[in-house]
GROMACS .gro file of N, CA and C in nm:
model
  417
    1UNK      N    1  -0.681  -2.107   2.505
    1UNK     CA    2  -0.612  -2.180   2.609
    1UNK      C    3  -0.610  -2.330   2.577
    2UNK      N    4  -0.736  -2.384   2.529
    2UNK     CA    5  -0.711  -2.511   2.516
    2UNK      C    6  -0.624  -2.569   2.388
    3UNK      N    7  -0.631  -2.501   2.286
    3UNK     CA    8  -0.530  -2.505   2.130
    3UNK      C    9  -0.370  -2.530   2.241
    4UNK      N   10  -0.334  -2.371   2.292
    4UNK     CA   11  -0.216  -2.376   2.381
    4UNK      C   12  -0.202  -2.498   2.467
    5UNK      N   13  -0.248  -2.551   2.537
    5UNK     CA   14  -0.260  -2.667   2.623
    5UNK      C   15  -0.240  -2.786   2.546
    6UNK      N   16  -0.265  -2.782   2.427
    6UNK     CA   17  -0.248  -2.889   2.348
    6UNK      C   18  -0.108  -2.888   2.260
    7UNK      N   19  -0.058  -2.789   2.285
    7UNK     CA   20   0.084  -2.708   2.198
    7UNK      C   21   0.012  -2.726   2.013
    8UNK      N   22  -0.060  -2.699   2.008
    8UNK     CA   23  -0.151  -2.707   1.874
    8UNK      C   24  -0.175  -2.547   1.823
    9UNK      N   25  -0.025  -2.518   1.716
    9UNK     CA   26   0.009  -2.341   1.741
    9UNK      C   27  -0.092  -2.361   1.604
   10UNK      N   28  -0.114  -2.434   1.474
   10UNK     CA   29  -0.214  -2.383   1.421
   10UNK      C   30  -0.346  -2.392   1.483
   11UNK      N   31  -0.369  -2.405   1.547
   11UNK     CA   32  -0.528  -2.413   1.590
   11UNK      C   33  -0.512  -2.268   1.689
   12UNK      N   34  -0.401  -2.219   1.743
   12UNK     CA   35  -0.396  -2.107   1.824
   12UNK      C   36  -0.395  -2.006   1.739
   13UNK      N   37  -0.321  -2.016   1.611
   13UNK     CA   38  -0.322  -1.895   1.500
   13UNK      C   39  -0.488  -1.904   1.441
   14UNK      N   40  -0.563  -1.983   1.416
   14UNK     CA   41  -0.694  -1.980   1.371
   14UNK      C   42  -0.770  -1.940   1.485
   15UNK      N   43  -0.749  -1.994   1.612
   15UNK     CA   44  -0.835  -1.901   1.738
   15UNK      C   45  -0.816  -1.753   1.720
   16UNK      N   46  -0.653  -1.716   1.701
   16UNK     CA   47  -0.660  -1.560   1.732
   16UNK      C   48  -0.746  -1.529   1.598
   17UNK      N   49  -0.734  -1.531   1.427
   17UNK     CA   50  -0.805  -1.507   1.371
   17UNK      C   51  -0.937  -1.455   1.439
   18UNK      N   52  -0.969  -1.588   1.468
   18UNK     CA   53  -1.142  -1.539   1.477
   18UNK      C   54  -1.182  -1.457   1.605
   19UNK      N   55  -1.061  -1.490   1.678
   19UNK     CA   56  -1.112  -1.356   1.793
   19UNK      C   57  -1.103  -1.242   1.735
   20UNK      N   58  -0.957  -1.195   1.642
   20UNK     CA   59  -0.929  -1.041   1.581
   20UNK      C   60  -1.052  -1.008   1.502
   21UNK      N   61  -1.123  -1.127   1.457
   21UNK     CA   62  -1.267  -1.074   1.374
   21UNK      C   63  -1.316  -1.055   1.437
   22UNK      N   64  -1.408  -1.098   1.572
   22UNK     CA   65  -1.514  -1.065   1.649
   22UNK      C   66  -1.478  -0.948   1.732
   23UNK      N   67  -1.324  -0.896   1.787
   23UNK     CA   68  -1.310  -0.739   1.806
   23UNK      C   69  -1.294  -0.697   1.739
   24UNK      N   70  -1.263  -0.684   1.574
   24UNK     CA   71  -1.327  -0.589   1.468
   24UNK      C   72  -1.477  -0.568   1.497
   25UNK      N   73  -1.540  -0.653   1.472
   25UNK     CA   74  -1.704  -0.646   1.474
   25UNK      C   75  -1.742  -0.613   1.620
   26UNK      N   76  -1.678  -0.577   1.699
   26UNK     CA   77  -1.697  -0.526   1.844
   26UNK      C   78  -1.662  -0.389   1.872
   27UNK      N   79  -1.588  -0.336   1.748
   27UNK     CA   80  -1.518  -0.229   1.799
   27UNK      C   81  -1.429  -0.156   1.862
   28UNK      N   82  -1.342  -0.290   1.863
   28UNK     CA   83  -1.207  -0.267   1.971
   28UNK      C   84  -1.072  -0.328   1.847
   29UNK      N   85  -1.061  -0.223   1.756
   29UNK     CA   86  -0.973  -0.232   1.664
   29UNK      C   87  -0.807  -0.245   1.702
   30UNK      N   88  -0.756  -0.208   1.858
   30UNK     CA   89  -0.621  -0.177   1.916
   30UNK      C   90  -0.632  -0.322   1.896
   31UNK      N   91  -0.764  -0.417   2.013
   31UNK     CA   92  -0.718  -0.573   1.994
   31UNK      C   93  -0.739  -0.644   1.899
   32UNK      N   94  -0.786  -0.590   1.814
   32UNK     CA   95  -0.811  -0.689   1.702
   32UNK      C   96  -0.670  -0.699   1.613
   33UNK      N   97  -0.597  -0.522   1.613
   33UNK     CA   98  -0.460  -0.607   1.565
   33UNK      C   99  -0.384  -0.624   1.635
   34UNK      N  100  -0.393  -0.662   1.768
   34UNK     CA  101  -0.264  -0.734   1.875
   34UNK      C  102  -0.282  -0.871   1.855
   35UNK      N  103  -0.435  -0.928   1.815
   35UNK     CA  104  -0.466  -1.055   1.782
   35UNK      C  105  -0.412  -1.108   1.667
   36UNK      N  106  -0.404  -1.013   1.551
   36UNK     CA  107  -0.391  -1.037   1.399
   36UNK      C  108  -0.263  -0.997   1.369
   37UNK      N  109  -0.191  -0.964   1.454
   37UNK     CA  110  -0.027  -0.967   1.461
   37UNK      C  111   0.005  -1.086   1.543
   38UNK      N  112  -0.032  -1.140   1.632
   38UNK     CA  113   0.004  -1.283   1.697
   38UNK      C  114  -0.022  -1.393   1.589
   39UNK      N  115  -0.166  -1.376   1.558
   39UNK     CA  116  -0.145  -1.476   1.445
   39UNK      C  117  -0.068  -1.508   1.327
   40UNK      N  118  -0.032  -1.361   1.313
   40UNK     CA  119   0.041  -1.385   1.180
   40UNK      C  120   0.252  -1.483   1.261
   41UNK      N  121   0.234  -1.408   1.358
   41UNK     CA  122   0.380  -1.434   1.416
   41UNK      C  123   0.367  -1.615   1.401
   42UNK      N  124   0.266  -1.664   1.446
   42UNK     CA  125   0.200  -1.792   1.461
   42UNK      C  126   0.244  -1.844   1.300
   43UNK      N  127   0.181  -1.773   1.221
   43UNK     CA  128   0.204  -1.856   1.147
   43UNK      C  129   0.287  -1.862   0.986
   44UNK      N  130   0.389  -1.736   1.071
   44UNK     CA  131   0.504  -1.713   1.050
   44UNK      C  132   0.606  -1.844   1.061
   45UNK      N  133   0.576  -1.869   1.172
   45UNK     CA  134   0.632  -2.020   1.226
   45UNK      C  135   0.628  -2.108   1.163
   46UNK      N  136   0.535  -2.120   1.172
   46UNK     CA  137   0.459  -2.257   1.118
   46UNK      C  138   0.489  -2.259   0.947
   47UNK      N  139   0.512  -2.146   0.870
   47UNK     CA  140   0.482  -2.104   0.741
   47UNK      C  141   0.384  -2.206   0.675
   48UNK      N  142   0.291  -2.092   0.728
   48UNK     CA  143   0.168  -2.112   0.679
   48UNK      C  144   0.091  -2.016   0.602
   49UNK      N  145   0.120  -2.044   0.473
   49UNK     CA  146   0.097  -1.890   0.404
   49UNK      C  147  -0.038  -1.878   0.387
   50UNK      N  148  -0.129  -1.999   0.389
   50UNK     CA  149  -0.284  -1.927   0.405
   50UNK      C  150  -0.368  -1.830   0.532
   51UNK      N  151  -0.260  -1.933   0.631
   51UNK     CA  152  -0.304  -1.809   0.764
   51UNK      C  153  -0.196  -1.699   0.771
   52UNK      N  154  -0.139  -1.712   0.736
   52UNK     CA  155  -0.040  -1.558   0.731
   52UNK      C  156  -0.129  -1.407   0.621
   53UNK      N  157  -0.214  -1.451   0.529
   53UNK     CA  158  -0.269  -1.438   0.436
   53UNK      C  159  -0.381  -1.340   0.490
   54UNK      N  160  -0.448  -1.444   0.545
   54UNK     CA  161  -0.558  -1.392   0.632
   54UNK      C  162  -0.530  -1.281   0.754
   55UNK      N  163  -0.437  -1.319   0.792
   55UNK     CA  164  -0.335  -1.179   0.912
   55UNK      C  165  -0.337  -1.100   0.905
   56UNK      N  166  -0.272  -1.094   0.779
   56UNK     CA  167  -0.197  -0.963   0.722
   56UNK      C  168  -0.396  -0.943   0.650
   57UNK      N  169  -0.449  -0.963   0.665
   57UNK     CA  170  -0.594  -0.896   0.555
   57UNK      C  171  -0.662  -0.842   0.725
   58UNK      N  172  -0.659  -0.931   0.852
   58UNK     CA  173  -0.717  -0.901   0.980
   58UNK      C  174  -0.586  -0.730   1.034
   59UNK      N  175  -0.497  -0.750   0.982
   59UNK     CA  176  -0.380  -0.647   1.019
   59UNK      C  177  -0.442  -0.515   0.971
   60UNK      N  178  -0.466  -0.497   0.844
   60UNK     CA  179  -0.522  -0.416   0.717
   60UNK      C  180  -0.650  -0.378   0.785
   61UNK      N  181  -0.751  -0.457   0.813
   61UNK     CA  182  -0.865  -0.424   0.863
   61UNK      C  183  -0.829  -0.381   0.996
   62UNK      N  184  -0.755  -0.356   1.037
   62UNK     CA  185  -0.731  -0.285   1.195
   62UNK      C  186  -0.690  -0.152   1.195
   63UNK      N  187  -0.588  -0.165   1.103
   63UNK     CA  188  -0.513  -0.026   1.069
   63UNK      C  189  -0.595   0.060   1.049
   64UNK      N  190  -0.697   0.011   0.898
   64UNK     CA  191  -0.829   0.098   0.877
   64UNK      C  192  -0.910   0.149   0.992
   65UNK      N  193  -0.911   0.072   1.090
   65UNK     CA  194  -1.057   0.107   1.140
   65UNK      C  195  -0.934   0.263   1.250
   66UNK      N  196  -0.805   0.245   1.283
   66UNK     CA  197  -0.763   0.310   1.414
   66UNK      C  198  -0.682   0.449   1.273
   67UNK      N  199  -0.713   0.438   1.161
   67UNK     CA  200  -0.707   0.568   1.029
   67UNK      C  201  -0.531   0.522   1.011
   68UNK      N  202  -0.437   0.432   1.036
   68UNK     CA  203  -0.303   0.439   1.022
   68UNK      C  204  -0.327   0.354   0.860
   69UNK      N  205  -0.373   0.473   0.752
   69UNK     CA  206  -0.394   0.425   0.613
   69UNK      C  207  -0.272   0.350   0.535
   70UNK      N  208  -0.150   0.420   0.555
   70UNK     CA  209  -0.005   0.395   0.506
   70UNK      C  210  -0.011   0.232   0.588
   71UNK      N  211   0.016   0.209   0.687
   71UNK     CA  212   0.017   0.094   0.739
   71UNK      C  213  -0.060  -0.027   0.718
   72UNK      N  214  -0.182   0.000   0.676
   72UNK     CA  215  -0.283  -0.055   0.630
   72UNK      C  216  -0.303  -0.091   0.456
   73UNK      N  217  -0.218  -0.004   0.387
   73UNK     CA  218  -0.195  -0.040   0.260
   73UNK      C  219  -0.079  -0.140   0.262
   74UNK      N  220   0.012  -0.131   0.276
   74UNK     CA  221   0.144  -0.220   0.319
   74UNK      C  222   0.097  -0.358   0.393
   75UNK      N  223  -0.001  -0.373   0.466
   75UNK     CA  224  -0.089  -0.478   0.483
   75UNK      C  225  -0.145  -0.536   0.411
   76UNK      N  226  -0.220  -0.484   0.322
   76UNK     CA  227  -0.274  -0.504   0.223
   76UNK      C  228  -0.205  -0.559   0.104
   77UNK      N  229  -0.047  -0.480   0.098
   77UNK     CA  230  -0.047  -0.539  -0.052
   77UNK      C  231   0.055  -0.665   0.064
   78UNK      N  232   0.082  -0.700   0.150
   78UNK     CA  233   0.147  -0.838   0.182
   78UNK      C  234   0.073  -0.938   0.153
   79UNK      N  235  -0.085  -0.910   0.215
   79UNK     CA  236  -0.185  -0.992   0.168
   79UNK      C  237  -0.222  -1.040   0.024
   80UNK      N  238  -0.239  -0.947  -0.025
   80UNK     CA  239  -0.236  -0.942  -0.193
   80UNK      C  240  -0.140  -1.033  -0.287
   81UNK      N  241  -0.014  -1.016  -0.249
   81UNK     CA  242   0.094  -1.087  -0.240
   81UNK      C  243   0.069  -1.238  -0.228
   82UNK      N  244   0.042  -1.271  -0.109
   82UNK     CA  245  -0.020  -1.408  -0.024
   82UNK      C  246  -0.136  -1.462  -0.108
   83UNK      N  247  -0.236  -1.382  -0.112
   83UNK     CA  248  -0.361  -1.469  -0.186
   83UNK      C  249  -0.343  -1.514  -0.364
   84UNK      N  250  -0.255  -1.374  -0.433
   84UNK     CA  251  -0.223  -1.438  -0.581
   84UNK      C  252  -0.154  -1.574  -0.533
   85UNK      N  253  -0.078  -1.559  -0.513
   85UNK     CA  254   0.046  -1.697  -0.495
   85UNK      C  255  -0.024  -1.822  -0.458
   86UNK      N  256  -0.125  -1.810  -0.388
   86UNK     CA  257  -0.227  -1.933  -0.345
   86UNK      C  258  -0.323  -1.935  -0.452
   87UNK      N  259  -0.362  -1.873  -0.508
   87UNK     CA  260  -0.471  -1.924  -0.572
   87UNK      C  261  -0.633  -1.854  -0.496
   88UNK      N  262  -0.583  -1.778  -0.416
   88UNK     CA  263  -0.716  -1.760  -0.347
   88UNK      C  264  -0.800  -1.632  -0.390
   89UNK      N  265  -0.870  -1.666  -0.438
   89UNK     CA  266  -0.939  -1.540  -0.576
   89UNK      C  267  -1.028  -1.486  -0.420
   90UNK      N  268  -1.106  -1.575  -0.358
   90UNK     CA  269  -1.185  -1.485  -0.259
   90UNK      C  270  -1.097  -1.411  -0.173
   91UNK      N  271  -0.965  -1.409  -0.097
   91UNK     CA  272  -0.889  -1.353  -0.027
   91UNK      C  273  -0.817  -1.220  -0.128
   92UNK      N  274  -0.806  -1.258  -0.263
   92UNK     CA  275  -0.770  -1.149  -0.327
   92UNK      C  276  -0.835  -1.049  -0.360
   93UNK      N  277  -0.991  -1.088  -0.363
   93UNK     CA  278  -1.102  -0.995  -0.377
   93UNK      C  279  -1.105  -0.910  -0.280
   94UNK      N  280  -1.139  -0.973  -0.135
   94UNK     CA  281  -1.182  -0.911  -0.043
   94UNK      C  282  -1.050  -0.802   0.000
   95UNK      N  283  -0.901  -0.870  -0.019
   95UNK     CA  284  -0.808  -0.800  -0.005
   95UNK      C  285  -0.764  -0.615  -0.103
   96UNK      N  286  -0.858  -0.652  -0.204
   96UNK     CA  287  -0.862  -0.556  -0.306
   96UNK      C  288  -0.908  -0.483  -0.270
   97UNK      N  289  -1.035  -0.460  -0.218
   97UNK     CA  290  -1.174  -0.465  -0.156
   97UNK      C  291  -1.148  -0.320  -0.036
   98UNK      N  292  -1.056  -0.406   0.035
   98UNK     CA  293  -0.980  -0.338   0.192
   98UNK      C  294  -0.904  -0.210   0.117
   99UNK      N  295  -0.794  -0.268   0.013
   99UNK     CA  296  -0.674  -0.190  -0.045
   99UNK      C  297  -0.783  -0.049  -0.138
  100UNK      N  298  -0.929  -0.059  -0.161
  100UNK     CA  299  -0.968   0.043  -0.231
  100UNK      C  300  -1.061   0.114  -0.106
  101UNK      N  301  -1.082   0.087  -0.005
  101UNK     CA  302  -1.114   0.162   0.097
  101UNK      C  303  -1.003   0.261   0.165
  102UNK      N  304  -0.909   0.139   0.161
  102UNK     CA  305  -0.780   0.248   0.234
  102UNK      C  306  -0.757   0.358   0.170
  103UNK      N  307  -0.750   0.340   0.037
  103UNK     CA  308  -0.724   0.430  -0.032
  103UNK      C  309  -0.807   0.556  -0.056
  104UNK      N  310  -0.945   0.519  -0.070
  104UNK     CA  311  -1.066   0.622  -0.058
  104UNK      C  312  -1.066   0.720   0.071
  105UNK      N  313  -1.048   0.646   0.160
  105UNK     CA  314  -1.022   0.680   0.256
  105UNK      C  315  -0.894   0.846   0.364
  106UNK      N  316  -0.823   0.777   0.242
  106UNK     CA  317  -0.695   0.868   0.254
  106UNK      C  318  -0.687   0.966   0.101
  107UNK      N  319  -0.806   0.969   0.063
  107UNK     CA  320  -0.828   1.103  -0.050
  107UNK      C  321  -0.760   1.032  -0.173
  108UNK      N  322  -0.716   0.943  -0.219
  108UNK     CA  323  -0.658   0.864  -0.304
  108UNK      C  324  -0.774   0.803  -0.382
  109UNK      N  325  -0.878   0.882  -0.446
  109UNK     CA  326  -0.973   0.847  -0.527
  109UNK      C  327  -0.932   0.759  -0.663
  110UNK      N  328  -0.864   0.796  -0.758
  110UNK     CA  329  -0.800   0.737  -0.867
  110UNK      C  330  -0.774   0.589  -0.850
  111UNK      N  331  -0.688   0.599  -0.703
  111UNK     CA  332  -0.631   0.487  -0.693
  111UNK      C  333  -0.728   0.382  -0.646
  112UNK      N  334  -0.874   0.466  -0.561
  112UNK     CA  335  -0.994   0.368  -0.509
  112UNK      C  336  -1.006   0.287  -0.634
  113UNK      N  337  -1.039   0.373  -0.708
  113UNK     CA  338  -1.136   0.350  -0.851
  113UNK      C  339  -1.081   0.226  -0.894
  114UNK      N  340  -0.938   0.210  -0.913
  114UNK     CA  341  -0.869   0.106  -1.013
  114UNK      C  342  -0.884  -0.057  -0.918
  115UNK      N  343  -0.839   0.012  -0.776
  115UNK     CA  344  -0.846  -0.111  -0.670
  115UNK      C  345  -1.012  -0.183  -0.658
  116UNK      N  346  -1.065  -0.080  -0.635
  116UNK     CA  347  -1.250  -0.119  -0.644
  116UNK      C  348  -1.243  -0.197  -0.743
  117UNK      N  349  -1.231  -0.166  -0.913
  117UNK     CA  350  -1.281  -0.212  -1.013
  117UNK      C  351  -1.206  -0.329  -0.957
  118UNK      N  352  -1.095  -0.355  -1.009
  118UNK     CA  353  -1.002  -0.502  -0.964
  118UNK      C  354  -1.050  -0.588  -0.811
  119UNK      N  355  -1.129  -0.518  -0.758
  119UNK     CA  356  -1.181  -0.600  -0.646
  119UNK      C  357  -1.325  -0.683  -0.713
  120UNK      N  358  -1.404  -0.565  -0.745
  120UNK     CA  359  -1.529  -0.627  -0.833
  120UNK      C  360  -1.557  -0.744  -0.870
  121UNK      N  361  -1.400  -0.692  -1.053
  121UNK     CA  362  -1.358  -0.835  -1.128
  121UNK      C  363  -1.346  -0.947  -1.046
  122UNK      N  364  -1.267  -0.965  -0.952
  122UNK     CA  365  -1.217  -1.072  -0.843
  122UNK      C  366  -1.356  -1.105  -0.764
  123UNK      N  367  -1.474  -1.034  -0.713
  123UNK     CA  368  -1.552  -1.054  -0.670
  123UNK      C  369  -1.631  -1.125  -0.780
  124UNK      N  370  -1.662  -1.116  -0.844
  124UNK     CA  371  -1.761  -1.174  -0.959
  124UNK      C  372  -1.662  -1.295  -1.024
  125UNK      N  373  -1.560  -1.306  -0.998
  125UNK     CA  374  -1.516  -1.425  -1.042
  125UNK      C  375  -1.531  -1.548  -0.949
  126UNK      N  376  -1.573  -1.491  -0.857
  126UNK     CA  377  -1.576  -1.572  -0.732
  126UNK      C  378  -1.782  -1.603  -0.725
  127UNK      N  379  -1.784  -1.517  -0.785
  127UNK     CA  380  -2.000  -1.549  -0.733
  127UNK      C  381  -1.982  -1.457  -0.629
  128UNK      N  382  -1.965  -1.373  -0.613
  128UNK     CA  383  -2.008  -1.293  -0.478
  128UNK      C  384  -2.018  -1.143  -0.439
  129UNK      N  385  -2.050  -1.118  -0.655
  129UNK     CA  386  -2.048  -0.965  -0.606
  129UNK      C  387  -2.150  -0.913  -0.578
  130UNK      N  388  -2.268  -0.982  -0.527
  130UNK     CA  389  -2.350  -0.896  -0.444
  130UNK      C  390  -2.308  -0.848  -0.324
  131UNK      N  391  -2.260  -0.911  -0.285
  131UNK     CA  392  -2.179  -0.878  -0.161
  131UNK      C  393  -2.072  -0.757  -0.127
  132UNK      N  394  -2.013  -0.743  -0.299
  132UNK     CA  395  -1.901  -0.642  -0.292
  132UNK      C  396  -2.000  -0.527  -0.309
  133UNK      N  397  -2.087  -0.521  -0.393
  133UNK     CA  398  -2.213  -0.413  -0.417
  133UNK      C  399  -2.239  -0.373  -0.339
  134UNK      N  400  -2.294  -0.438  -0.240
  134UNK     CA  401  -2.388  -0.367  -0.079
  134UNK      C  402  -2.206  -0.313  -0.012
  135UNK      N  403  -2.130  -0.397  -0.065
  135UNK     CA  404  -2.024  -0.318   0.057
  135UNK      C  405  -2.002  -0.205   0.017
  136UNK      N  406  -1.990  -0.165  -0.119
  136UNK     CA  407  -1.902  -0.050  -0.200
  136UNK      C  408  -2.011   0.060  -0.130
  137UNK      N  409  -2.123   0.003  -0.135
  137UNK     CA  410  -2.224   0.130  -0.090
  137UNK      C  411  -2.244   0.222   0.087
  138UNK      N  412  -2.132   0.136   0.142
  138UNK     CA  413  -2.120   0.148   0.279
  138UNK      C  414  -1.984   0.278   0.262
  139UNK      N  415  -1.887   0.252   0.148
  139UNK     CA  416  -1.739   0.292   0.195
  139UNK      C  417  -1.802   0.480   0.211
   0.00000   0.00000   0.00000
């Protein structure tokens, strides 16, 4: 409300972000992508391809959690899309990351395998594949 009150639409596209994260991590995946579709509309506008980036990766993580895998890959590779073009090796990792769950997910093992590895690489290019380690061990 207060971003809105200020007509300050990037600071409203970075609010919804972080709300669509904290109802991921809450468990209410319907709002997390009603949030992570506003933002992206946000910053659609604005063209803002780092928060559009992040959207479409909060979009992906929604799809996953409510099983709409097809929808959630197509998320994924928009994101994918978004983070090469920037430069953003951590958004491409983690986006890889998402794109080899979806896929595991939906019996598409082969295709985990290649997306995992290519998430890894991207993770360790970044310093942070401990992080992808403990995750891979969750999927």
């Amino acid at each position: 409300a207060l971003y809105a009150s200020l007509e300050d639409d990037a600071g409203v596209a970075g609010a919804l972000l972080l709300l669509a994260s904290a109802q991921a991590k809450n468990r209410a995946p319907r709002a997390a992508l009603n949030s992570a579709i506003s933002a992206l509309d946000l910053a659609s506008k604005l063209g803002d391809s780092a928060c559009r980036a992040k959207a479409w990766q909060g979009i992906m993580a929604a799809r996953l959690a409510l099983g709409e895998y097809e929808d959630a890959l197509k998320a994924g590779e928009a994101a994918l899309v978004l983070s090469i073009s920037l430069g953003d090796d951590a958004g491409k990792a983690q986006t890889l990351f998402g794109i080899a769950k979806a896929h595991a997910m939906h019996g598409h093992h082969e295709k985990a395998l290649k997306a995992g590895g290519m998430a890894l690489e991207s993770f360790r290019a970044t310093g942070t594949s401990a992080r992808f380690e403990q995750a891979a061990l969750d999927v």
